[in-house]
Amino acid sequence: MAANSAPRPPRLSPIRLSNLNENDDSFFGPGDTYDGQRFERTAFDGADLTSTDFLECQLEAPTFNDTQLRGTRFRDTVLADSFAPVFKASRTSWREVEITTPRWGSAELYDSTWQSVRIDGGKLDFLNLRSSKITDVQISDCIIGELDLGGAKITRLALRNCRIGTLDIQQATLADVDLRSTDFRTLNGVGSLAGAVIDDYQLGLLAPIIAAHLGITVA
């Protein structure tokens, strides 16, 4: 990427849902499919949603206490004001999804696939996307204690106005990753920064880390 070129932004389209059916179920099992449904303040607590499909759904203020979401697929779906002390969602698939103001403690999303996803607002203590495939994703105005992107393959990711404690990109592959306007205190994996765009202020903060990585002594 040329020094003065801007990264290509994520390709995102608004999600428009209509004629949704209210879902009042109290039992949820693995492998079910929910299509065109609205869940309002649904407690998925303790449910096994392994390999479940949510297609063109709206989930308003759901809770996921001790919920198993491994392999669950979300398509053309809005997830708003969700709460989970531990979000057990490894190997999930997210395509055309909007996530607003999530409150997740430890989000176990490793080995997952993300395509055309927005995360707006919220607070995440630990977001584990290790070894995931991430394409066209934007995370805005979010507080993240630790964001683990180690080993991930990432294309067109924008972090906008986020506050991140530790950003880990060790062995990640980056293309058009926009880190400008985001504040992070610690960066692990400076050797994997190729393909990212940072601003002058971030460069100043990273200078000691880059010098140490290259074996440069500043005297």
Phi, psi and omega in degrees: 000132180296152187300326185259005182275144178274150178290150174292130182285160175300144177269106186232143176234143178296147179264125180243114181248140179211159177053045179280146176265133179291132179253118181248019181297152175243354178237132180228131182240168181291148173078007179283162176236128177242120187234122177065042183237155179242129178245120181247118180052040180283132175266105175272018187302128178076000184281151173259102181254026180306129176059028176277150178249130170246110184244122180050053181244159174236121179247110183257118177052048176282157173243143182231066177274116180056043179260136178263116182243016184303126177076008179290147181243130177244125180227130176048052189229147177249129180238107188243135172056042181278154181227133177202120173299317173226119182262099187270087189223045177290150177057030175276166179233127182234119179222127183055067183230141173243124179243117182243136178041056175288149173234092183242138174284268175260117181258105183269088185242026181293155180058032181255170180238127181235127178219121179058067183231138172246138167238118183241120176074187176094177182221126181233123180290317181213117179249106185259102177246028183301136177062025179267164172253118189235117182226127177059067181232137176233128176243120187233142170052043185242143175257121183231122179295311177215129177246112183258108177248019183303129177072006182279154173254115193235127178228123180058070174245130177238125173254113187243121175054040178261159172241117185236130177290298179235127175250121183246115179237025182302127178062020174276155175249119187245141171215123180057052177257117186258108180259359183298146179075001177253139182257124174227138184277323184227138176237122174255128178099039182301334178292350179255016184285348180304130182100357178256156175241127178236167178260176184299320181297315178296324178299320178297319179292326183275348185307314179297323180292319179294318179298317179296320181296323181272358180075027181269133175260124178258117184238000000 
